[in-house]
Coordinates of C-alpha atoms in Angstrom, one line a residue:
M353 CA -0.1 -0.2 0.0
K354 CA 3.1 2.4 0.2
K355 CA 2.9 3.4 -3.8
F356 CA -0.4 4.4 -2.7
E357 CA -0.1 6.6 0.3
Q358 CA 0.4 10.1 -1.2
L359 CA -3.2 8.8 -3.2
P360 CA -5.3 11.0 -1.0
L361 CA -3.7 14.0 -1.3
F362 CA -4.4 13.8 -5.3
A363 CA -7.8 13.2 -3.9
I364 CA -7.9 16.5 -2.4
V365 CA -6.6 18.6 -5.4
F366 CA -8.9 16.7 -7.4
T367 CA -12.0 16.9 -5.1
V368 CA -11.3 21.0 -5.1
L369 CA -10.8 21.6 -9.0
F370 CA -13.6 19.5 -8.9
K371 CA -16.0 21.6 -7.0
L372 CA -14.6 24.9 -8.1
L373 CA -17.1 24.3 -11.4
F374 CA -20.1 25.3 -8.7
L375 CA -18.2 29.0 -8.9
L376 CA -19.7 29.2 -11.8
T377 CA -23.0 28.8 -10.6
H378 CA -22.4 31.8 -8.6
H379 CA -24.4 30.5 -6.0
I380 CA -23.7 32.5 -3.0
Q381 CA -25.5 32.8 0.6
E382 CA -27.0 35.9 1.4
D383 CA -25.4 35.7 4.8
A384 CA -22.1 35.8 3.6
F385 CA -22.6 39.5 2.2
I386 CA -23.2 40.4 5.7
T387 CA -20.0 39.1 6.9
W388 CA -18.1 40.7 4.1
R389 CA -20.3 44.0 4.2
V390 CA -18.7 43.9 8.0
A391 CA -15.0 43.2 6.6
Q392 CA -15.0 45.8 4.4
N393 CA -16.8 48.5 6.9
L394 CA -13.3 47.4 9.6
L395 CA -10.9 48.0 6.4
D396 CA -12.8 51.5 5.8
Y397 CA -13.6 52.8 9.2
G398 CA -11.4 50.9 11.4
V399 CA -14.7 49.5 13.2
I400 CA -16.5 46.0 13.3
G401 CA -20.3 47.2 11.9
F402 CA -21.9 47.7 9.4
N403 CA -23.1 51.3 9.2
G404 CA -20.1 53.4 8.9
D405 CA -18.4 54.2 12.8
T406 CA -21.2 52.3 14.7
K407 CA -19.9 49.2 16.2
I408 CA -22.2 46.0 15.9
S409 CA -21.8 42.6 15.6
A410 CA -23.8 41.9 12.8
S411 CA -22.4 39.0 11.5
T412 CA -22.3 35.7 13.6
T413 CA -19.0 34.8 13.3
H414 CA -15.7 37.0 14.2
L415 CA -13.4 34.8 13.5
Y416 CA -14.6 35.1 9.6
V417 CA -15.1 38.7 9.5
F418 CA -11.0 39.1 10.4
V419 CA -10.5 36.2 7.7
S420 CA -12.6 37.9 4.8
W421 CA -11.1 41.5 6.2
F422 CA -7.7 40.0 5.0
F423 CA -8.9 39.2 1.7
N424 CA -10.7 42.2 1.6
L425 CA -6.9 43.7 2.0
L426 CA -5.0 41.2 0.3
F427 CA -7.2 41.3 -3.2
G428 CA -9.4 44.3 -2.8
K429 CA -13.0 44.5 -2.8
E430 CA -13.7 43.6 -6.5
N431 CA -11.3 40.7 -6.4
F432 CA -11.7 39.1 -3.3
I433 CA -14.6 36.8 -3.4
Y434 CA -13.5 34.1 -5.8
P435 CA -10.2 33.7 -3.9
L436 CA -11.9 33.4 -0.4
L437 CA -14.6 30.7 -2.0
I438 CA -11.4 28.4 -3.3
F439 CA -9.7 28.9 0.3
N440 CA -13.1 27.7 2.1
S441 CA -12.6 24.9 -0.7
V442 CA -9.5 23.9 0.0
L443 CA -9.9 24.2 4.1
F444 CA -12.6 22.0 4.2
T445 CA -11.4 19.2 1.9
I446 CA -7.9 19.3 4.2
G447 CA -10.8 18.8 7.1
S448 CA -12.3 15.7 5.2
Y449 CA -8.4 14.2 4.9
F450 CA -8.3 14.9 8.6
L451 CA -11.6 12.8 8.8
S452 CA -10.2 10.3 6.4
K453 CA -7.0 9.5 8.6
L454 CA -9.2 9.2 12.0
L455 CA -11.6 6.6 10.3
L456 CA -9.7 5.0 7.2
K457 CA -6.3 3.1 7.3
N458 CA -6.4 2.1 3.8
P459 CA -4.6 5.1 1.6
I460 CA -7.4 4.0 -1.4
Q461 CA -10.7 4.2 1.0
Q462 CA -9.1 7.4 2.5
A463 CA -9.1 8.7 -1.3
I464 CA -12.6 7.5 -2.1
F465 CA -13.9 8.9 1.1
I466 CA -12.2 12.5 0.8
F467 CA -14.0 12.9 -3.1
L468 CA -17.7 11.2 -2.3
F469 CA -18.0 12.9 0.9
G470 CA -16.5 16.2 -1.1
V471 CA -19.5 15.8 -3.3
L472 CA -22.2 15.6 -1.0
P473 CA -25.0 18.6 -1.2
P474 CA -23.9 20.0 2.3
S475 CA -20.5 20.1 1.2
I476 CA -20.6 21.4 -1.6
K477 CA -22.7 24.5 -0.4
I478 CA -20.0 24.6 2.7
S479 CA -17.0 24.9 0.2
I480 CA -19.0 27.3 -2.4
L481 CA -21.3 29.8 -0.5
G482 CA -19.1 32.0 0.6
M483 CA -20.3 30.9 4.5
E484 CA -17.9 30.2 7.5
Y485 CA -18.4 27.0 7.9
G486 CA -15.5 25.3 5.4
I487 CA -12.9 27.1 7.8
L488 CA -15.4 25.9 10.5
F489 CA -15.1 22.2 9.3
F490 CA -11.5 22.5 9.5
L491 CA -11.5 24.0 12.6
Y492 CA -13.6 20.9 13.9
M493 CA -11.3 18.0 12.7
S494 CA -7.8 19.7 13.1
L495 CA -9.2 19.8 16.7
L496 CA -9.6 15.5 16.6
Y497 CA -6.8 15.1 14.5
F498 CA -4.2 16.7 15.7
G499 CA -5.6 17.5 19.6
F500 CA -6.8 13.7 20.1
H501 CA -5.4 11.4 17.5
Q502 CA -1.7 12.7 17.7
R503 CA -2.2 14.2 21.3
K504 CA -0.8 17.2 20.9
N505 CA -1.3 19.8 23.6
W506 CA -1.0 22.8 22.0
A507 CA -3.8 21.6 19.8
L508 CA -5.8 21.4 22.9
I509 CA -5.5 25.0 23.4
V510 CA -5.3 26.4 20.1
F511 CA -8.5 25.1 18.1
P512 CA -10.7 25.5 20.9
I513 CA -10.1 29.2 20.8
L514 CA -10.4 29.8 17.2
I515 CA -13.5 27.4 17.1
L516 CA -15.6 29.3 19.5
F517 CA -14.2 32.4 18.5
C518 CA -15.8 31.4 14.7
R519 CA -19.2 30.8 16.1
L520 CA -20.9 31.0 19.7
D521 CA -23.0 27.5 19.0
T522 CA -19.6 25.7 18.6
V523 CA -19.7 25.1 22.6
I524 CA -21.9 22.3 21.3
F525 CA -19.3 20.9 19.7
L526 CA -16.5 21.0 22.0
G527 CA -18.9 20.2 25.1
I528 CA -19.7 17.2 23.5
V529 CA -16.2 15.7 22.6
F530 CA -15.3 16.8 26.1
L531 CA -18.2 14.6 27.7
I532 CA -17.0 11.3 25.0
D533 CA -13.6 12.1 26.0
V534 CA -14.5 11.7 29.6
I535 CA -16.6 8.7 29.7
W536 CA -13.8 7.2 26.7
H537 CA -10.9 7.6 29.1
R538 CA -12.6 7.4 32.2
K539 CA -10.7 10.7 33.1
I540 CA -10.7 14.5 32.5
N541 CA -8.1 16.1 30.1
W542 CA -7.1 18.9 31.9
V543 CA -5.3 20.6 29.1
Y544 CA -8.7 20.4 26.9
V545 CA -10.3 22.0 29.9
L546 CA -7.9 25.4 30.0
G547 CA -8.1 24.9 26.1
G548 CA -12.1 25.7 27.0
I549 CA -11.7 28.3 29.7
L550 CA -9.6 30.4 27.6
A551 CA -11.6 30.2 24.4
N552 CA -14.9 31.3 26.5
S553 CA -12.6 34.1 28.0
V554 CA -11.4 35.2 24.7
L555 CA -14.9 35.4 23.1
L556 CA -16.8 37.1 26.3
S557 CA -13.8 39.4 26.9
F558 CA -14.0 40.2 22.9
N559 CA -18.0 40.8 23.0
Y560 CA -18.0 42.8 26.5
F561 CA -15.0 44.9 25.8
Y562 CA -15.3 45.8 22.0
F563 CA -19.2 45.7 22.1
N564 CA -20.2 46.1 25.1
E565 CA -22.1 42.7 25.3
F566 CA -21.8 39.3 26.0
V567 CA -23.7 37.6 23.6
N568 CA -23.7 38.5 19.5
N569 CA -26.4 40.7 18.4
T570 CA -27.2 38.7 15.8
I571 CA -28.7 35.7 18.1
V572 CA -30.2 38.5 20.2
A573 CA -32.2 40.2 17.5
K574 CA -33.0 36.7 16.2
Q575 CA -34.6 35.6 19.3
L576 CA -36.3 38.8 19.4
T577 CA -37.6 38.8 16.2
Y578 CA -38.5 35.1 15.8
E579 CA -39.9 34.1 19.2
G580 CA -43.1 32.4 19.1
H581 CA -44.9 30.4 21.6
F582 CA -46.6 27.0 19.6
T583 CA -49.1 24.5 21.0
A584 CA -47.9 20.8 20.6
A585 CA -49.8 20.7 17.4
Q586 CA -48.2 23.5 15.8
N587 CA -44.8 22.1 17.0
W588 CA -45.4 18.5 15.2
E589 CA -46.6 20.5 12.3
Y590 CA -43.7 22.5 11.9
F591 CA -41.7 19.3 12.5
L592 CA -43.1 18.0 9.8
Q593 CA -43.0 20.2 7.5
N594 CA -39.3 21.0 7.9
Y595 CA -37.7 17.8 9.0
G596 CA -36.5 17.5 5.4
N597 CA -33.9 20.4 6.5
F598 CA -32.5 18.8 9.6
W599 CA -32.0 15.0 8.8
G600 CA -31.8 15.4 5.1
M601 CA -29.9 16.2 2.3
L602 CA -32.7 18.1 0.4
K603 CA -36.3 19.1 1.0
L604 CA -39.1 17.6 -0.9
P605 CA -42.5 19.0 -1.3
G606 CA -45.0 17.9 0.8
D607 CA -45.4 17.1 4.9
F608 CA -44.3 13.6 4.7
N609 CA -40.5 13.0 3.0
L610 CA -40.1 9.4 2.8
F611 CA -36.6 9.8 1.1
T612 CA -35.3 11.5 4.2
V613 CA -36.4 8.9 6.4
I614 CA -34.9 6.0 5.2
V615 CA -31.8 7.8 4.8
L616 CA -32.0 8.9 8.4
L617 CA -32.3 4.8 9.3
F618 CA -29.6 3.4 6.5
E619 CA -27.5 6.1 8.7
L620 CA -28.5 4.4 12.4
I621 CA -28.0 1.0 10.8
A622 CA -24.2 1.7 9.4
F623 CA -23.6 3.7 12.8
I624 CA -24.7 0.4 14.7
I625 CA -22.8 -2.0 12.4
V626 CA -19.4 0.0 11.8
I627 CA -19.2 0.6 16.1
K628 CA -19.7 -3.0 16.6
V629 CA -16.4 -4.0 15.2
K630 CA -14.1 -2.9 18.5
E631 CA -11.2 -0.3 17.3
N632 CA -10.2 2.6 18.4
R633 CA -11.8 4.8 15.6
N634 CA -15.5 4.6 17.6
Y635 CA -14.2 7.2 19.4
F636 CA -14.4 9.5 17.2
L637 CA -17.6 7.9 15.2
W638 CA -19.2 8.4 18.7
I639 CA -18.4 12.0 18.8
I640 CA -19.2 12.8 15.2
F641 CA -22.6 10.8 15.6
I642 CA -23.4 12.1 19.1
F643 CA -22.5 15.8 17.7
G644 CA -24.7 15.4 14.7
W645 CA -27.8 14.2 16.4
S646 CA -27.6 16.9 19.5
K647 CA -26.9 20.1 17.1
Q648 CA -29.9 19.0 14.9
M649 CA -32.0 18.5 18.1
I650 CA -31.0 21.7 19.7
F651 CA -31.7 24.0 16.9
I652 CA -35.0 22.2 16.1
S653 CA -35.9 22.9 19.4
Q654 CA -35.4 26.6 19.3
K655 CA -37.1 26.6 15.7
S656 CA -34.4 27.1 14.0
L657 CA -34.7 27.2 10.1
F658 CA -31.9 28.7 8.9
D659 CA -30.8 26.0 6.6
W660 CA -26.9 26.2 6.6
Y661 CA -27.0 25.0 10.7
Y662 CA -27.4 22.1 9.5
W663 CA -24.7 21.1 6.7
I664 CA -22.1 19.9 8.9
P665 CA -24.4 17.8 11.0
Q666 CA -25.8 16.0 8.1
I667 CA -22.7 15.3 6.4
L668 CA -21.2 13.9 9.7
L669 CA -24.1 11.8 10.1
F670 CA -23.7 10.4 7.4
V671 CA -20.1 9.5 7.7
P672 CA -20.9 5.6 8.9
I673 CA -22.8 5.4 5.6
L674 CA -19.5 5.7 3.7
V675 CA -17.7 3.8 6.4
F676 CA -19.7 0.6 6.1
I677 CA -19.7 0.8 2.2
L678 CA -15.9 1.6 1.7
E679 CA -15.3 -1.6 4.2
I680 CA -17.4 -4.4 3.1
N681 CA -15.9 -7.2 2.4
K682 CA -18.1 -9.0 0.0
K683 CA -18.9 -7.4 -3.2
K684 CA -17.3 -4.2 -2.0
Y685 CA -17.6 -2.6 -5.3
L686 CA -21.5 -3.5 -6.0
W687 CA -22.1 -1.9 -3.2
L688 CA -19.9 1.1 -4.1
S689 CA -21.5 1.4 -7.5
L690 CA -24.8 1.1 -6.1
L691 CA -24.3 4.0 -3.8
I692 CA -22.7 6.4 -6.1
V693 CA -25.5 5.6 -9.0
F694 CA -28.3 6.0 -6.6
Y695 CA -27.3 8.5 -4.1
I696 CA -24.1 10.6 -5.2
L697 CA -25.7 11.2 -7.9
P698 CA -28.6 12.0 -7.6
M699 CA -27.8 14.2 -4.9
L700 CA -24.8 15.8 -7.1
A701 CA -27.5 16.4 -9.9
F702 CA -30.0 17.9 -7.3
Q703 CA -27.4 20.4 -5.8
T704 CA -26.4 21.4 -9.8
V705 CA -29.7 22.3 -10.6
H706 CA -30.5 23.9 -7.2
S707 CA -27.1 26.0 -7.6
I708 CA -27.4 26.8 -10.9
A709 CA -31.3 27.9 -10.3
T710 CA -30.5 29.8 -6.9
G711 CA -27.5 31.5 -8.4
N712 CA -29.6 33.2 -10.9
G713 CA -32.1 34.3 -8.5
E714 CA -29.2 35.7 -6.0
W715 CA -26.6 36.9 -8.3
N716 CA -28.8 37.6 -11.4
Y717 CA -31.8 39.1 -9.4
R718 CA -31.0 40.3 -6.3
R719 CA -27.7 41.7 -6.8
N720 CA -29.1 44.0 -9.8
I721 CA -31.4 45.3 -7.0
G722 CA -28.1 46.2 -5.3
L723 CA -26.4 47.5 -8.5
F724 CA -29.4 49.9 -9.4
L725 CA -29.5 51.4 -6.5
N726 CA -26.2 52.3 -6.5
E727 CA -26.5 53.6 -9.3
Y728 CA -29.7 54.9 -8.6
E729 CA -28.5 56.6 -5.2
K730 CA -24.8 58.7 -5.0
D731 CA -25.0 59.3 -1.5
K732 CA -24.2 56.5 0.5
N733 CA -25.0 57.9 3.7
Q734 CA -28.7 57.4 2.9
F735 CA -31.0 54.5 4.8
I736 CA -32.8 51.9 3.2
F737 CA -35.1 49.5 5.3
L738 CA -35.5 46.0 4.0
E739 CA -35.2 42.2 4.5
P740 CA -32.6 40.4 4.2
A741 CA -29.3 42.8 4.4
G742 CA -27.4 40.7 2.2
Y743 CA -27.1 41.3 -1.6
V744 CA -28.9 44.7 -1.9
P745 CA -27.1 46.2 0.9
Y746 CA -24.1 44.9 -0.1
F747 CA -24.3 46.0 -4.0
S748 CA -25.9 49.0 -3.3
Q749 CA -23.9 50.3 -0.2
L750 CA -26.7 52.6 1.2
K751 CA -26.5 52.2 5.1
T752 CA -29.1 49.7 6.3
I753 CA -31.9 49.2 8.3
D754 CA -33.3 45.1 8.6
E755 CA -36.1 43.9 9.7
V756 CA -34.8 42.0 11.9
G757 CA -32.4 43.9 13.5
L758 CA -29.0 42.1 12.9
V759 CA -26.9 45.5 11.3
D760 CA -28.8 47.7 13.5
K761 CA -30.1 47.8 17.2
E762 CA -32.2 50.4 17.1
L763 CA -34.8 48.6 15.4
Q764 CA -34.9 46.2 18.4
T765 CA -36.0 49.1 20.8
E766 CA -38.8 49.5 18.3
I767 CA -39.9 46.1 18.5
K768 CA -39.8 46.2 22.2
K769 CA -42.3 49.1 22.4
D770 CA -44.8 47.9 19.7
R771 CA -43.9 44.4 18.0
K772 CA -47.1 44.8 16.1
N773 CA -46.1 48.4 14.5
Y774 CA -42.9 48.3 14.5
K775 CA -41.9 48.3 10.4
L776 CA -44.2 51.5 10.7
N777 CA -43.2 53.3 13.5
V778 CA -39.1 52.9 11.9
A779 CA -40.5 54.6 8.6
K780 CA -42.1 57.2 10.6
N781 CA -39.0 57.9 13.1
R782 CA -36.3 56.8 11.5
K783 CA -37.5 58.4 8.0
P784 CA -35.3 55.5 5.8
K785 CA -34.9 57.3 2.2
Y786 CA -35.7 54.0 0.4
I787 CA -38.2 50.8 1.9
L788 CA -37.5 47.6 0.0
A789 CA -40.6 45.5 0.7
Y790 CA -41.9 41.9 -0.3
K791 CA -45.8 43.2 -0.6
N792 CA -47.3 46.6 -1.7
L793 CA -47.5 49.0 1.1
F794 CA -50.1 51.4 -0.8
E795 CA -52.7 48.0 -0.1
A796 CA -51.6 47.2 2.9
E797 CA -52.3 48.4 6.5
N798 CA -51.2 51.6 7.3
S799 CA -51.2 52.6 3.2
E800 CA -52.3 55.9 4.1
F801 CA -48.9 56.9 5.9
Y802 CA -47.1 55.4 3.1
K803 CA -49.0 56.8 0.2
S804 CA -48.5 60.4 1.5
H805 CA -44.8 60.3 2.4
Y806 CA -43.6 57.4 0.0
Q807 CA -43.5 56.7 -4.2
L808 CA -43.0 53.6 -5.9
I809 CA -40.2 54.3 -7.8
K810 CA -39.9 50.6 -9.4
E811 CA -41.1 47.0 -9.4
F812 CA -38.6 43.9 -9.0
R813 CA -40.4 40.6 -10.1
I814 CA -38.4 37.3 -9.9
K815 CA -40.2 36.0 -13.3
N816 CA -38.9 38.4 -15.2
S817 CA -35.5 36.9 -14.4
L818 CA -36.3 33.2 -15.4
S819 CA -34.9 33.3 -19.1
S820 CA -32.3 32.7 -20.7
E821 CA -30.4 32.4 -24.0
Y822 CA -29.6 28.8 -23.1
P823 CA -32.7 26.6 -23.2
I824 CA -31.4 24.2 -20.5
L825 CA -30.6 27.1 -18.1
E826 CA -34.3 28.1 -18.3
K827 CA -35.8 24.9 -18.0
M828 CA -34.0 24.6 -14.5
Y829 CA -35.1 28.4 -13.8
H830 CA -38.5 27.3 -14.1
L831 CA -38.4 24.2 -12.4
K832 CA -36.7 26.2 -8.9
P833 CA -37.6 29.8 -9.3
S834 CA -35.3 31.2 -6.6
G835 CA -36.2 34.6 -5.6
T836 CA -38.8 36.9 -3.8
D837 CA -40.7 39.9 -5.6
Y838 CA -40.4 43.2 -4.4
N839 CA -41.4 47.0 -4.8
L840 CA -38.8 49.6 -4.4
Y841 CA -40.1 52.6 -2.4
E842 CA -38.6 56.6 -2.4
R843 CA -39.5 58.8 0.3
I844 CA -41.3 62.3 -1.1
K845 CA -39.7 65.1 -0.5
I846 CA -42.4 66.8 1.8
Q847 CA -42.0 70.8 1.7
E848 CA -42.2 72.5 5.4
P849 CA -44.7 75.2 5.3
K850 CA -42.9 78.7 5.3
I851 CA -43.4 81.5 7.3
E852 CA -43.3 84.7 6.2
L853 CA -40.3 87.2 7.0
D854 CA -43.3 89.8 7.8
S855 CA -45.0 87.5 10.3
A856 CA -41.9 86.3 11.4
N857 CA -40.5 89.6 12.5
K858 CA -44.2 90.2 14.6
F859 CA -43.4 87.1 16.1
S860 CA -40.2 87.9 17.1
N861 CA -41.4 91.3 18.5

């Protein structure tokens, strides 16, 4: 097997090059542009914020803000995106290499694992959608590989700090690793405990001394805006409508998704079969499987719909299937071929169509709204009130009030004062020059106010962005239309009544 030892490294290169094809789809997640706007705000104003010199933790991830800032500095604002996406893809694939080393001994199996693992839909999204999860996955696997496989004490200190500084919710991963390690070895790893203490100290100190808060504003804003009380029946209905996002690789229409149930059962069965063979690698299988389930259940309980929360758990829960198939002794290549033909290739085809259609809806449609505003409004100190705060604020360069309060804390005050009418109160009190709305404000509640203070300047309709000179692409756009209809309103300049000079003198006398 020595002659195949370098094969996993070649698999890294091949997998990265293969996934770079997805950059052509322009499928970039909306929230990535929030982080990149924060990074550019740091570059322009020296402040971690979103609107000028106002400090606010508008991005969920501090570490990725600094990485994005560095790439902006290195490549410039116009050219940093694709180098950063490639960097994310490379780091994710290196992370999958570390995972393969933890679970498989045969370099041929490791190489196959790296590629098949890398082309699963969540893996593609982690790599090319611009979010921080490529870096995060690399850090997770680096901690396991260097800290708990090679027993490097420095890794037990450094990686927990970087992981928690990347995202606050990574405390779930760090906690699961600690619990499994204590149960497995029946003793406490005090170096890792020190790493955890330092990680919490670094993050909380940074939040407190820089932002004067302990918990990131993004978390506070989402909890405030999306809070809701559900009955048991409503909770069950909610779960049925969304569980495909939690455990599945894709969300199919309808409340009941049999495909997701089958995959979930296969994952459980494969896990049980694999861990029956007593090997040291079971330690890592328990970590990733318990973490995958824990992360899913915690976020499900919090009604977290954002699908990127589930990317890493989705692929980690699928790992036992890959290990099981690769280690079957009888008819191995038949089972592997069946997996590729009936699962990997359909999932890859689905993600390709999804990325092409969504890339059109985001890059060719929503980005153009921002570009229109960038050309239309030259004064970049003007405010726009909208949701979400990704593409349009980034490409328009306008200051922003978002409907959730991620990038503007004053909005949270309005929600607390009057949740029902907070959008109207923002329009009245903050007087944003532009409002980008999903609905026709002139036909909605409080229409009289909007009619007297705003004018409709442009309608953006997703149906107008579903055409292409290439028939195949046009079919994909129509098969999965991505985007939302918008109306763009501009505030009317209301002339204040003038007091004649003679009258004014009378009052002064």
